[in-house]
Coordinates of C-alpha atoms in Angstrom, one line a residue:
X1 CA 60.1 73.6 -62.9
X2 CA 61.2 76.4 -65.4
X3 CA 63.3 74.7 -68.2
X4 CA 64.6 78.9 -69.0
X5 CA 67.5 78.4 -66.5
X6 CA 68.7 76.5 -69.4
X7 CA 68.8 78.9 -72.2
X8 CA 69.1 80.9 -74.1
X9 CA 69.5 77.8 -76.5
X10 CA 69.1 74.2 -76.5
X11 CA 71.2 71.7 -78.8
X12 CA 68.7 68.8 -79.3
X13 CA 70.6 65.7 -80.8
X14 CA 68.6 63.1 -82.6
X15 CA 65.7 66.1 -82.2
X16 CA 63.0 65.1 -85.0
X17 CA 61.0 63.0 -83.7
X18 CA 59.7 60.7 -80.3
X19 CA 61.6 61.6 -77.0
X20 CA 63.8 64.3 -78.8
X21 CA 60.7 65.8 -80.3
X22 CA 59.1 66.0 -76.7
X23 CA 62.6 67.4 -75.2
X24 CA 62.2 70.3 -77.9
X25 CA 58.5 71.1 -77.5
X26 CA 59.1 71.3 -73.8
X27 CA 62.2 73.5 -74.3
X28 CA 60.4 75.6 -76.6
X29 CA 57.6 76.1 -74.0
X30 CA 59.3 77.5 -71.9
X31 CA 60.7 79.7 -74.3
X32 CA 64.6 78.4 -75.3
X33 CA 66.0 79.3 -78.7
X34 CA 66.7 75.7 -80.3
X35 CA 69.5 73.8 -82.8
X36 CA 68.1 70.4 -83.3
X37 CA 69.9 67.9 -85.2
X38 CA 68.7 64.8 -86.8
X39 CA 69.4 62.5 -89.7
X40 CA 65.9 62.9 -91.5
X41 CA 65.1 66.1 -93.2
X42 CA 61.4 65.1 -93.0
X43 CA 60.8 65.1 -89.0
X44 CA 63.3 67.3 -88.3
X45 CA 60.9 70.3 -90.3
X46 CA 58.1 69.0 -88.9
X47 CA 59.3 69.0 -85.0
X48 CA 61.0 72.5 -86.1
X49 CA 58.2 74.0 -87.8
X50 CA 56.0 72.7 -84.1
X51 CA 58.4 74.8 -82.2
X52 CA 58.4 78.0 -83.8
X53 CA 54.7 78.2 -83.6
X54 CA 55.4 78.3 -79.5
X55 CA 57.2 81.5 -80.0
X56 CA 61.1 80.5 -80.1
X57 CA 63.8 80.8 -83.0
X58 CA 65.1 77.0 -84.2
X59 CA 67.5 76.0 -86.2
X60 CA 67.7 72.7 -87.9
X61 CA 71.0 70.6 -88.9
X62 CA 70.2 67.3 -91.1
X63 CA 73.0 65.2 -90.4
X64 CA 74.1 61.4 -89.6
X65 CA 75.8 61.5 -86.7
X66 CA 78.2 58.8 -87.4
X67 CA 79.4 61.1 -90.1
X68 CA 83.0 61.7 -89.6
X69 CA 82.0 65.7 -90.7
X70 CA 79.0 65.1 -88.3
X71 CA 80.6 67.0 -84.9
X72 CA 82.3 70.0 -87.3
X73 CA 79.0 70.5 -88.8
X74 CA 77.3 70.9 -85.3
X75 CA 79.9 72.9 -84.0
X76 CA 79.7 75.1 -87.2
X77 CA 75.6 75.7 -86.7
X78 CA 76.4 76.9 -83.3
X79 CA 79.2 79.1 -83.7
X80 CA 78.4 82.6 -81.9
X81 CA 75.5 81.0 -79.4
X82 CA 75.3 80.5 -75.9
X83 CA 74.4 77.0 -75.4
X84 CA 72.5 76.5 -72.0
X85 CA 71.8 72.9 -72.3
X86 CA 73.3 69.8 -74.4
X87 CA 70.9 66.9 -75.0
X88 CA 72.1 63.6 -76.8
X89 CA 69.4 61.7 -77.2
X90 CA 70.9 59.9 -80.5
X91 CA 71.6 56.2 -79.6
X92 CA 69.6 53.5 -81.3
X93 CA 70.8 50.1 -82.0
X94 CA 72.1 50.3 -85.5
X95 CA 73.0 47.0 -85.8
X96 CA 70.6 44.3 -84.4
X97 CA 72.4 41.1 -85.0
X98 CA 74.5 38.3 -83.3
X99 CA 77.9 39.6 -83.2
X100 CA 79.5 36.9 -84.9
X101 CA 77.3 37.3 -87.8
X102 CA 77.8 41.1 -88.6
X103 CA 80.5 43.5 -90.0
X104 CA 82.5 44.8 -87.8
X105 CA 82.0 48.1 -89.7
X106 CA 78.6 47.9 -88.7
X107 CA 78.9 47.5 -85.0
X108 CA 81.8 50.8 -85.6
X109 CA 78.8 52.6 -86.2
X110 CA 76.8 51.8 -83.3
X111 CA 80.1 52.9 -81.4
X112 CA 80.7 56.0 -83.3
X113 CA 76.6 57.3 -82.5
X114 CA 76.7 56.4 -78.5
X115 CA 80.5 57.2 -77.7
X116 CA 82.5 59.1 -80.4
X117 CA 80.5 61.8 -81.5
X118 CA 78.3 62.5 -77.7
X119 CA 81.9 62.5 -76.3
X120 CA 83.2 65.1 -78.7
X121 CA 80.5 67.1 -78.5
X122 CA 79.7 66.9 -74.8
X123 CA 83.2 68.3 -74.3
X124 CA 82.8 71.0 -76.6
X125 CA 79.9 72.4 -75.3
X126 CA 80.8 71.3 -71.7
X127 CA 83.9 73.5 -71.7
X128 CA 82.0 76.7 -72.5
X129 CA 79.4 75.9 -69.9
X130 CA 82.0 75.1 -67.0
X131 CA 83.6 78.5 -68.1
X132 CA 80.1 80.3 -67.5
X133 CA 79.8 78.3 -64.7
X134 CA 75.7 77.3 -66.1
X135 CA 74.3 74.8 -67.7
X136 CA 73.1 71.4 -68.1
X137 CA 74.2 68.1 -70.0
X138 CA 71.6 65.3 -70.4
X139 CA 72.4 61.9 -72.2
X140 CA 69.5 59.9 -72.7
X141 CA 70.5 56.1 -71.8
X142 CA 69.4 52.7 -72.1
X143 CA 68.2 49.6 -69.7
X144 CA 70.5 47.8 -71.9
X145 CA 73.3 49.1 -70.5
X146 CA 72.6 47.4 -66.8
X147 CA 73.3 43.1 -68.4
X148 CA 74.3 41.5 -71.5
X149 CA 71.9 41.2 -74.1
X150 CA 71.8 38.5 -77.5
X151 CA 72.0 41.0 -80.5
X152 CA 72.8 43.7 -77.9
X153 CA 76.4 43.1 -77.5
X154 CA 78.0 46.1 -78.8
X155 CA 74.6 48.7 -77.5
X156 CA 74.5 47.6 -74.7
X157 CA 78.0 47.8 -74.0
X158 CA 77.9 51.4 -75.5
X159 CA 74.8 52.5 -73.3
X160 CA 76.9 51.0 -69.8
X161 CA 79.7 53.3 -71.0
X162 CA 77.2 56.4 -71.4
X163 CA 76.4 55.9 -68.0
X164 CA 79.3 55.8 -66.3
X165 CA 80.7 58.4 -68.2
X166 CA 78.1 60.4 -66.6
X167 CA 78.6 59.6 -63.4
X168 CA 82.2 60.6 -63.6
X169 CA 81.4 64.0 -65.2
X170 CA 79.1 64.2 -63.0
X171 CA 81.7 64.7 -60.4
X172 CA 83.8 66.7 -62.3
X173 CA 81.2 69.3 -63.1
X174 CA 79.1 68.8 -60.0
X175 CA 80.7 72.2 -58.1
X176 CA 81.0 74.4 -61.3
X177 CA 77.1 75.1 -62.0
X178 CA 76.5 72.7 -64.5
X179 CA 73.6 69.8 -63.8
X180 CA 74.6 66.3 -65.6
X181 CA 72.0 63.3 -66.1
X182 CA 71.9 60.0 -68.2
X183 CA 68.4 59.7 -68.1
X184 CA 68.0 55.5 -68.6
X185 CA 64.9 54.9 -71.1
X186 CA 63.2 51.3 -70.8
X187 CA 60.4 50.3 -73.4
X188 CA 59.4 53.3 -74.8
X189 CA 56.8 54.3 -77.2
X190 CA 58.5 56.2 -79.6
X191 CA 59.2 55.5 -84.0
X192 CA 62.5 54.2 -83.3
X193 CA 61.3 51.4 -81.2
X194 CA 58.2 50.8 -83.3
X195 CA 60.8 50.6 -86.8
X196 CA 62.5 47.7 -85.2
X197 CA 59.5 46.0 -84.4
X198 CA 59.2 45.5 -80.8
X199 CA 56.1 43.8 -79.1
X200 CA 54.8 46.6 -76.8
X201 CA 52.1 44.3 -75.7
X202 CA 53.6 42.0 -73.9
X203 CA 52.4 40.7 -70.7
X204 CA 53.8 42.6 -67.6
X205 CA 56.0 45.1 -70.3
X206 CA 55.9 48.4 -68.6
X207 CA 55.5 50.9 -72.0
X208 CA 56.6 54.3 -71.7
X209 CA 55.2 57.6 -73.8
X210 CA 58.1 59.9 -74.9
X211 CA 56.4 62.9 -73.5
X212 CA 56.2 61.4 -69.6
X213 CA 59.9 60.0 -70.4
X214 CA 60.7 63.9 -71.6
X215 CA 59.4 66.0 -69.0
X216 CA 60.9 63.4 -66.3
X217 CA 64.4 63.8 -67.8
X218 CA 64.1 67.9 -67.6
X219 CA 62.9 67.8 -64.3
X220 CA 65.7 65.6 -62.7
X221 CA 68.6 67.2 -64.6
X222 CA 69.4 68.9 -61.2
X223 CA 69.2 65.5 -59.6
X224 CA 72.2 63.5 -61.3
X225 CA 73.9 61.7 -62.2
X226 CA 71.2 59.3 -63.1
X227 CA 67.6 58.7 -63.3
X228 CA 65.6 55.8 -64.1
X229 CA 62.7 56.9 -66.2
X230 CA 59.4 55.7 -66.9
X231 CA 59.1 53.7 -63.5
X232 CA 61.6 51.1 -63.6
X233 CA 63.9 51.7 -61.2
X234 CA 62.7 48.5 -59.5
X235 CA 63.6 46.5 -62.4
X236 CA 67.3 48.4 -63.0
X237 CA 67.8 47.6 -59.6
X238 CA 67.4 43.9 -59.8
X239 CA 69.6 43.9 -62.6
X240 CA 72.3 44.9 -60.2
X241 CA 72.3 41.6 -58.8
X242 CA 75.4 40.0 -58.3
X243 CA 74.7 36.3 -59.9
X244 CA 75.2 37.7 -63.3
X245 CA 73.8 34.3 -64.8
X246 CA 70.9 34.9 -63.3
X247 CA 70.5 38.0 -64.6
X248 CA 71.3 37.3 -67.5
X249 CA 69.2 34.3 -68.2
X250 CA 66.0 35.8 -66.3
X251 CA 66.3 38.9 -68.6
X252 CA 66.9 36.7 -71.9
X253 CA 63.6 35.5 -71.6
X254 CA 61.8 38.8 -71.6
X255 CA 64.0 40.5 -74.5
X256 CA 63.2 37.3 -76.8
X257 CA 59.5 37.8 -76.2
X258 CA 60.0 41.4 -76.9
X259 CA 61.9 41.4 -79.6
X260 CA 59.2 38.9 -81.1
X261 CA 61.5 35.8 -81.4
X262 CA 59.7 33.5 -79.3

């Protein structure tokens, strides 16, 4: 598939480094202009400086995302360009504890990165490509948004509204040229997941790599309004089921032994 359809440039949030990094390299390929934007100045040179040497022009925005100046300041680098294709791939659990046992300032956070910055910035660049009548929006998604999760209550809430969010813009936009996708990530191998500590090697755990999970969610983006990456569509699917307790329970066991706790 030719990722130029999507040009001329690319807005890459949460761009530095594992599946973002891939997203950008693959863009770049193909030969879109990017704006990637990432809290770290460190990765986000280094994924920049990766890019360039494939031929395109990048620019790079250091920001934190939960940063009430955050969406100005991305709106401000772009001012002028003709955005082709929004990515939000900035979503990790910020705040990994029991929800009785945290601040609620710290759960606002994890709020603020899934639903109040993608949403503001999803509509600003979604207007301008339902006016051109081109483009593409991709929101990169969570498992944990399909059941109830211990220190996942607020994520995966968060990543279940991401999803249906997309679905319904998905039908909004789905006759005016522009492609929408929540692309759902399960166990991935990326820094973010390795920083929190999880136990890739556990028995039956399917593991991703960024660059499969990457190139899937560019390839579908025609196909929304969701896509299961890295082969677990099996496993999404029996999270559907309807004896939530089940569910629920079943799952429990596999998270503790992920997240290391038993």
């Amino acid at each position: 598939m030719s990722y130029a359809k999507y040009g001329p440039w690319a807005v890459i949030a949460g761009g530095s480094e594992g599946v973002g990094a891939e997203f950008a390299r693959l863009l770049a390929g193909a030969g879109v202009n990017l704006v990637l934007v990432a809290r770290k100045p460190g990765p986000l040179a280094a994924t920049a400086s990766d890019c360039r040497r494939l031929g395109v022009e990048v620019r790079t925005l250091a920001t934190d995302l939960v940063d009430p100046s955050a969406v100005h300041a991305v709106v401000a680098e772009t001012v002028g360009l003709e955005v082709g294709l929004f990515v939000y791939n900035a979503g990790a659990n910020t705040c990994s504890a029991e929800f009785l046992d945290a601040d609620l300032t710290d759960f606002q956070r994890v709020i603020d990165l899934n639903i109040t910055t993608m949403v503001a910035l999803v509509q600003h660049f979604g207007r301008a490509m339902r006016d051109r009548r081109r483009g593409g929006i991709l929101l990169v998604g969570s498992m944990s948004g399909y059941l109830g999760s211990v220190r996942h209550t607020v994520y995966g809430g968060v990543k279940a509204y991401s999803r249906i969010f997309a679905e319904g813009l998905w039908l909004e936009l789905r006759d005016s040229g522009v492609d929408v996708l929540e692309l759902v990530l399960g166990v991935t191998r990326t820094p973010a997941m390795q920083r929190v500590g999880l136990n890739f090697d556990v028995p039956g755990m399917r593991v991703a790599d960024p660059a499969d999970v990457a190139r899937e969610g560019l390839d579908q983006l025609g196909h929304g309004p969701v896509y299961i990456a890295g082969g677990n569509a099996d496993d999404v699917a029996r999270r559907n089921d309807p004896d939530r307790a089940k569910v629920v329970a079943g799952a429990h066991r596999m998270m503790q032994r992920l997240m290391g706790l038993k």
